mmCIF file of N, CA and C in Angstrom:
data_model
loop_
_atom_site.group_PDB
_atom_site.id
_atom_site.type_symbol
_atom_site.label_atom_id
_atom_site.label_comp_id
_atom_site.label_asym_id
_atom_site.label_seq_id
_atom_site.Cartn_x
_atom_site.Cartn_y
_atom_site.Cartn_z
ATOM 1 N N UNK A 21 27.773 -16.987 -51.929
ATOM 2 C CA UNK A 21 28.682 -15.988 -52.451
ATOM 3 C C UNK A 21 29.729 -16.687 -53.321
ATOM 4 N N UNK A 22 30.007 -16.097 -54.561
ATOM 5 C CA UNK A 22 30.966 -16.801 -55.370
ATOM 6 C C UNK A 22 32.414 -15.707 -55.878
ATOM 7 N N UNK A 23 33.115 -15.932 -55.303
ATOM 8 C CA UNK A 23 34.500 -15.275 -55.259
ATOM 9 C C UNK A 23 35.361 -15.892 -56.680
ATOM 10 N N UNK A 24 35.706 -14.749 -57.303
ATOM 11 C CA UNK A 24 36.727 -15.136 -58.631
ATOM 12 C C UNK A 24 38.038 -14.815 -58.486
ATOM 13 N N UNK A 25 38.976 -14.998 -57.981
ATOM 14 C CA UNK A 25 40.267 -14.676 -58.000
ATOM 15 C C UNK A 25 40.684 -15.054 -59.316
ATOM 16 N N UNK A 26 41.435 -13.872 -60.491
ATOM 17 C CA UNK A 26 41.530 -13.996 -61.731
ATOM 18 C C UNK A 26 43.175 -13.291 -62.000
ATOM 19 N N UNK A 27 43.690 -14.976 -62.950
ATOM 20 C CA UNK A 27 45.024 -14.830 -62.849
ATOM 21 C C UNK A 27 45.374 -15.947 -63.195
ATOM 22 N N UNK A 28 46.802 -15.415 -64.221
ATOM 23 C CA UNK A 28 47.584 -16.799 -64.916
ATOM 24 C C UNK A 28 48.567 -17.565 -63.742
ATOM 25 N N UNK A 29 48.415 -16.905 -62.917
ATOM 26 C CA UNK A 29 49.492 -18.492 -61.850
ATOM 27 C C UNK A 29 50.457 -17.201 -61.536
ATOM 28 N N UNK A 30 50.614 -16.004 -61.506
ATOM 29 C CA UNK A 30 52.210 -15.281 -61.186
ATOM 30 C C UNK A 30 51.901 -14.932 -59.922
ATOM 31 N N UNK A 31 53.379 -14.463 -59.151
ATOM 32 C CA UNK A 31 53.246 -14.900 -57.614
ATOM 33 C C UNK A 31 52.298 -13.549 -56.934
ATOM 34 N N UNK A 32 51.870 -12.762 -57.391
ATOM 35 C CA UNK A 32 50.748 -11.821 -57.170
ATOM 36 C C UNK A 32 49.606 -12.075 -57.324
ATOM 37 N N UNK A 33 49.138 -13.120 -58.113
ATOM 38 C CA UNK A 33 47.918 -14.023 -58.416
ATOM 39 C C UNK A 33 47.806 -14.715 -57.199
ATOM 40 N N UNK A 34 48.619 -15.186 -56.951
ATOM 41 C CA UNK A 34 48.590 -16.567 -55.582
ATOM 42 C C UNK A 34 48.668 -15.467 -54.719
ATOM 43 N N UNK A 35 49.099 -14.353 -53.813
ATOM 44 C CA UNK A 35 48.663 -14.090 -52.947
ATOM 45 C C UNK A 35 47.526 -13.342 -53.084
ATOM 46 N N UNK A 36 46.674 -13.000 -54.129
ATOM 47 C CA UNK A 36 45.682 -12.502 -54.094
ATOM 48 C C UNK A 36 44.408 -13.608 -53.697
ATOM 49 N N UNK A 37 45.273 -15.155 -54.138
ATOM 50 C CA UNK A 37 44.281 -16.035 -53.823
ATOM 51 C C UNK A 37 44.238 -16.226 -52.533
ATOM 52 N N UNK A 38 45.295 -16.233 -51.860
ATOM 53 C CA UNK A 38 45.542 -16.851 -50.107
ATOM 54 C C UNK A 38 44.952 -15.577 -49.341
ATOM 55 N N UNK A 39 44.863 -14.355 -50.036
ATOM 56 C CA UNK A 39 44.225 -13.206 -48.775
ATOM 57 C C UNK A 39 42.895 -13.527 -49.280
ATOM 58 N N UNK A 40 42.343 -13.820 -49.902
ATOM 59 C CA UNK A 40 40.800 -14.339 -50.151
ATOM 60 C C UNK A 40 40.582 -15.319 -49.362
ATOM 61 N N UNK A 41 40.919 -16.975 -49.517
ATOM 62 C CA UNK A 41 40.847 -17.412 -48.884
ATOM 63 C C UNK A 41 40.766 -17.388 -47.233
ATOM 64 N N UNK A 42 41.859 -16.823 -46.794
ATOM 65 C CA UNK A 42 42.533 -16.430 -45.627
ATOM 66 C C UNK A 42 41.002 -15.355 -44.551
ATOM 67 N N UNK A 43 41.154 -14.498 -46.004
ATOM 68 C CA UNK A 43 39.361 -13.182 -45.241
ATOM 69 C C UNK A 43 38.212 -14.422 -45.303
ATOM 70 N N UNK A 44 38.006 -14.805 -46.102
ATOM 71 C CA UNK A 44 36.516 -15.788 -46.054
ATOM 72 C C UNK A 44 36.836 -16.834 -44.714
ATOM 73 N N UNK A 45 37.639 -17.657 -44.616
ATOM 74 C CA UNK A 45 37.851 -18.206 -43.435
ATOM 75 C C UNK A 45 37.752 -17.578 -41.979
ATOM 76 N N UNK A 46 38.742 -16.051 -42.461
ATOM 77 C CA UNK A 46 38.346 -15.213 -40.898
ATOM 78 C C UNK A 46 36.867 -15.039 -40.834
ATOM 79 N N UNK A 47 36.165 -14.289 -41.924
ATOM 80 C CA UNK A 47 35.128 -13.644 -41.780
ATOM 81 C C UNK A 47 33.809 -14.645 -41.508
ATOM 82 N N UNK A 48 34.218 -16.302 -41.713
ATOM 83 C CA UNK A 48 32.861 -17.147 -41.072
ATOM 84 C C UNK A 48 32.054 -16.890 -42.340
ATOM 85 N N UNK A 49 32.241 -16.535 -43.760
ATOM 86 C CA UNK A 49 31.414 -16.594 -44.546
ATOM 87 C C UNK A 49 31.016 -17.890 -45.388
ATOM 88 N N UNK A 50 29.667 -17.752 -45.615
ATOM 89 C CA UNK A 50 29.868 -18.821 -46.905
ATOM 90 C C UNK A 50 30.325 -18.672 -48.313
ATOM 91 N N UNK A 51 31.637 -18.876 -48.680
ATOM 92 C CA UNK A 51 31.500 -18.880 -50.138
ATOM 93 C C UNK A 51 32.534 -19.600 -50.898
ATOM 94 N N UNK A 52 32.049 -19.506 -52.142
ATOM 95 C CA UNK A 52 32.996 -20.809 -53.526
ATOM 96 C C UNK A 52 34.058 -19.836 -53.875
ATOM 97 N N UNK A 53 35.152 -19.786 -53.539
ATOM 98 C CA UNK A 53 36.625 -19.048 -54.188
ATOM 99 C C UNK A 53 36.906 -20.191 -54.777
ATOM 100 N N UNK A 54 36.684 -19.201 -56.750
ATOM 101 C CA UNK A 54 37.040 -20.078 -58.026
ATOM 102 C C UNK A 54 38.616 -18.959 -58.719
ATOM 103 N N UNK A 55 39.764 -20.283 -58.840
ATOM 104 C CA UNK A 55 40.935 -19.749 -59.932
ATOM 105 C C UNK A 55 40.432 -19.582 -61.130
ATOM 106 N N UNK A 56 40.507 -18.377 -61.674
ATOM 107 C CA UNK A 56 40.124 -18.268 -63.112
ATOM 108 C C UNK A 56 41.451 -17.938 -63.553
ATOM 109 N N UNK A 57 42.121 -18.647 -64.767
ATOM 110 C CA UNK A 57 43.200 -18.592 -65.084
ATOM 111 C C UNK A 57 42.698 -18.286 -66.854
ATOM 112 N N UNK A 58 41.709 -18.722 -66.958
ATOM 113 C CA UNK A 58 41.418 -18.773 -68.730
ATOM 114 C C UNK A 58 41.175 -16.773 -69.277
ATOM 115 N N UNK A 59 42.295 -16.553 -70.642
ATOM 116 C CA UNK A 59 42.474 -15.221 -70.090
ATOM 117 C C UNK A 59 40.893 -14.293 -71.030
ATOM 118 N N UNK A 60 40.196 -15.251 -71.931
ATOM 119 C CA UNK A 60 38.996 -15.462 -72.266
ATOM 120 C C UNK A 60 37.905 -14.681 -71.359
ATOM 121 N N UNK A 61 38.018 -15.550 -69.927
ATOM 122 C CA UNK A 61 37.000 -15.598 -69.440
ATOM 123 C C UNK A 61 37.244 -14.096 -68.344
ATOM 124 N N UNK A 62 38.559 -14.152 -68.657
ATOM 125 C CA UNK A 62 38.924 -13.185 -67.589
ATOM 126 C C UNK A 62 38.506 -11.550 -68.231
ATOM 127 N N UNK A 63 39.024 -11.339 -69.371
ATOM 128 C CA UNK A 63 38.478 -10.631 -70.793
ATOM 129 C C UNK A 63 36.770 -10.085 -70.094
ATOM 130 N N UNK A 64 36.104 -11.219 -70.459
ATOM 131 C CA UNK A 64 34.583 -11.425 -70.253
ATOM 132 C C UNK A 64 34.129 -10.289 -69.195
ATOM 133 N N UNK A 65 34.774 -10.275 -68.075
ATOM 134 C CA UNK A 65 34.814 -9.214 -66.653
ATOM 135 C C UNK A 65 35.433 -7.559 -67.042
ATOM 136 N N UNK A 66 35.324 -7.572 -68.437
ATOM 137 C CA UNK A 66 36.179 -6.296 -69.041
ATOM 138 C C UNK A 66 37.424 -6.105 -68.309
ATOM 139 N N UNK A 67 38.315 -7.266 -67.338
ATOM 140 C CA UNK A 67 39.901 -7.304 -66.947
ATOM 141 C C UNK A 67 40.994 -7.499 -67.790
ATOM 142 N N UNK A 68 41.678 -6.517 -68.363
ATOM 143 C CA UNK A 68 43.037 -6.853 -68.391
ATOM 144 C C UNK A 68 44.174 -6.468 -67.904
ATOM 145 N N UNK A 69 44.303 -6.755 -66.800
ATOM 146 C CA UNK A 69 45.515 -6.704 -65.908
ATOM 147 C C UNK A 69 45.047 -7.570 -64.562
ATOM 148 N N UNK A 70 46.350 -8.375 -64.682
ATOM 149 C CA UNK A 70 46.126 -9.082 -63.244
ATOM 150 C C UNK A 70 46.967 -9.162 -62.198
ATOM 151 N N UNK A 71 46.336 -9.367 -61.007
ATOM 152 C CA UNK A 71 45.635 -10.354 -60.293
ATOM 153 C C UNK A 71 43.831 -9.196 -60.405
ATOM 154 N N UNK A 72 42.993 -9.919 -60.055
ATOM 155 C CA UNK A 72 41.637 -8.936 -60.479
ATOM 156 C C UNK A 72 40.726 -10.303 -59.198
ATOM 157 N N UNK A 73 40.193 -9.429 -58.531
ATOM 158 C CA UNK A 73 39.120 -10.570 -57.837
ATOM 159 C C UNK A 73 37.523 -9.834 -58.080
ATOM 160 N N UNK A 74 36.913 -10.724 -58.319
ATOM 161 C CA UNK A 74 35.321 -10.409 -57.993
ATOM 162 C C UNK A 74 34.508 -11.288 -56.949
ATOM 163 N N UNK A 75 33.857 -10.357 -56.946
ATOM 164 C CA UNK A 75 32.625 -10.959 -55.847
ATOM 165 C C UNK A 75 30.925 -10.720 -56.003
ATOM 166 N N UNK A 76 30.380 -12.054 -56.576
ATOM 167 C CA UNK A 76 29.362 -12.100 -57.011
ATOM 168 C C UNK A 76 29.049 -11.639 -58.776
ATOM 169 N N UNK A 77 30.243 -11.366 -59.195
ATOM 170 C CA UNK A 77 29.884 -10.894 -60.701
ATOM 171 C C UNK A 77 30.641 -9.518 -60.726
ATOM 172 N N UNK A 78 30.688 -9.289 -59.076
ATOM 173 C CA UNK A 78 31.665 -7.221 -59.636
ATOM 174 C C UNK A 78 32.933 -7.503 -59.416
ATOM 175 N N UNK A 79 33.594 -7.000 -60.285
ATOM 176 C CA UNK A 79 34.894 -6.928 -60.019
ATOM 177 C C UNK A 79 35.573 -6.031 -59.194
ATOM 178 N N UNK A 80 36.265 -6.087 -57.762
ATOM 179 C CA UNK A 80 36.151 -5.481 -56.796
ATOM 180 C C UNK A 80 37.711 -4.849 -56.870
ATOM 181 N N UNK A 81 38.716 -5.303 -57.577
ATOM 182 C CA UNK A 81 40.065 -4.679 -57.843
ATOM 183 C C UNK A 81 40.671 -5.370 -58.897
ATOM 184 N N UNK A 82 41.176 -4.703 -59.718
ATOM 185 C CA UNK A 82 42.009 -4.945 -60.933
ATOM 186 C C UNK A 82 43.870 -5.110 -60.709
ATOM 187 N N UNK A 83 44.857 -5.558 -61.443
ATOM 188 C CA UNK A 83 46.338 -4.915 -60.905
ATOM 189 C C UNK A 83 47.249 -5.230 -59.845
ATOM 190 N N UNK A 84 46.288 -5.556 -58.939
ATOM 191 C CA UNK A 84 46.944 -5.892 -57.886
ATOM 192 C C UNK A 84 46.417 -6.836 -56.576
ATOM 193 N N UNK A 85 46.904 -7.448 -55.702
ATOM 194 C CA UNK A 85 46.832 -8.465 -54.640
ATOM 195 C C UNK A 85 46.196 -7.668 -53.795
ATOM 196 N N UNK A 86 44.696 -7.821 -53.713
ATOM 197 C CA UNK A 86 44.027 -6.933 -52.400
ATOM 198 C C UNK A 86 44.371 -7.780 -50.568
ATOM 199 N N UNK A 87 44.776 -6.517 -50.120
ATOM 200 C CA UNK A 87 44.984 -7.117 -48.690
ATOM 201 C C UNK A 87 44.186 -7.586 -47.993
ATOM 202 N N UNK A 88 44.350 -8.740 -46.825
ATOM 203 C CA UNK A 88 42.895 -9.544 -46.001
ATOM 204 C C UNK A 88 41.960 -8.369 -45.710
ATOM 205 N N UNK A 89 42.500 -7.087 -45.616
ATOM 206 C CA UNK A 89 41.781 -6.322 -44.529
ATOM 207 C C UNK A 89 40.643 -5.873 -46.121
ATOM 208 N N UNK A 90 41.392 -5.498 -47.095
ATOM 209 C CA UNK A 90 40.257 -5.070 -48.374
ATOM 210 C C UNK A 90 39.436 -5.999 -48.339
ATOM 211 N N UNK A 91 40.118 -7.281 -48.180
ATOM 212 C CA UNK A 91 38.677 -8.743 -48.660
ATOM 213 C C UNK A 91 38.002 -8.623 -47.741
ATOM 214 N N UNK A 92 38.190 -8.082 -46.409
ATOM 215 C CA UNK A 92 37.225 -8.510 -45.581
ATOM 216 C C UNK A 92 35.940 -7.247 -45.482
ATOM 217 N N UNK A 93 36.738 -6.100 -46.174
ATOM 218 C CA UNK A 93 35.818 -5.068 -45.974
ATOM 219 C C UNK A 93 34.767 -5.605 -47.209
ATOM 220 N N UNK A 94 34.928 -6.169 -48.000
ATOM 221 C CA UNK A 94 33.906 -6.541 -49.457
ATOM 222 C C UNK A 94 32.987 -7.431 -49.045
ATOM 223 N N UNK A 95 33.366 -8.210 -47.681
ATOM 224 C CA UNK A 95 32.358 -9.469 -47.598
ATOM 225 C C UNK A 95 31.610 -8.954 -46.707
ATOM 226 N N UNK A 96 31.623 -7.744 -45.923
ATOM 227 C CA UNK A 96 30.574 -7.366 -44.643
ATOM 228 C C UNK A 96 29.515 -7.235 -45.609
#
């Protein structure tokens, strides 16, 4: 599983990264949580507004810092 947490560094970016992290650790999953900061690549995912995470290629929320409990419902 490959997790994109997508975002220039603002403090809604970083907790969108730590409740990712944070659910994959609870949830015992396997997967690569990648910072995408390049706003290019972020573009590419048709995102503009951030914090934005995907999982596996979908983009699962745009706008805003999804809570552990959202990340964890995406990885069942």
């Amino acid at each position: 599983m490959k997790i994109q947490v997508m975002g220039p560094g603002c403090p809604k970016c970083a907790e969108a990264e730590k409740n990712v992290k944070e659910a994959v650790a609870e949830a015992g999953v396997e997967a690569e949580v990648i910072k995408v900061s390049d706003f290019q690549e972020i573009a590419s995912f048709g995102v503009f507004s951030t914090p934005a995470v995907a999982i596996d290629g979908e983009v699962k929320v745009v706008g805003k810092a999804p809570s552990k409990k959202e990340v964890l419902s995406w990885l069942k």
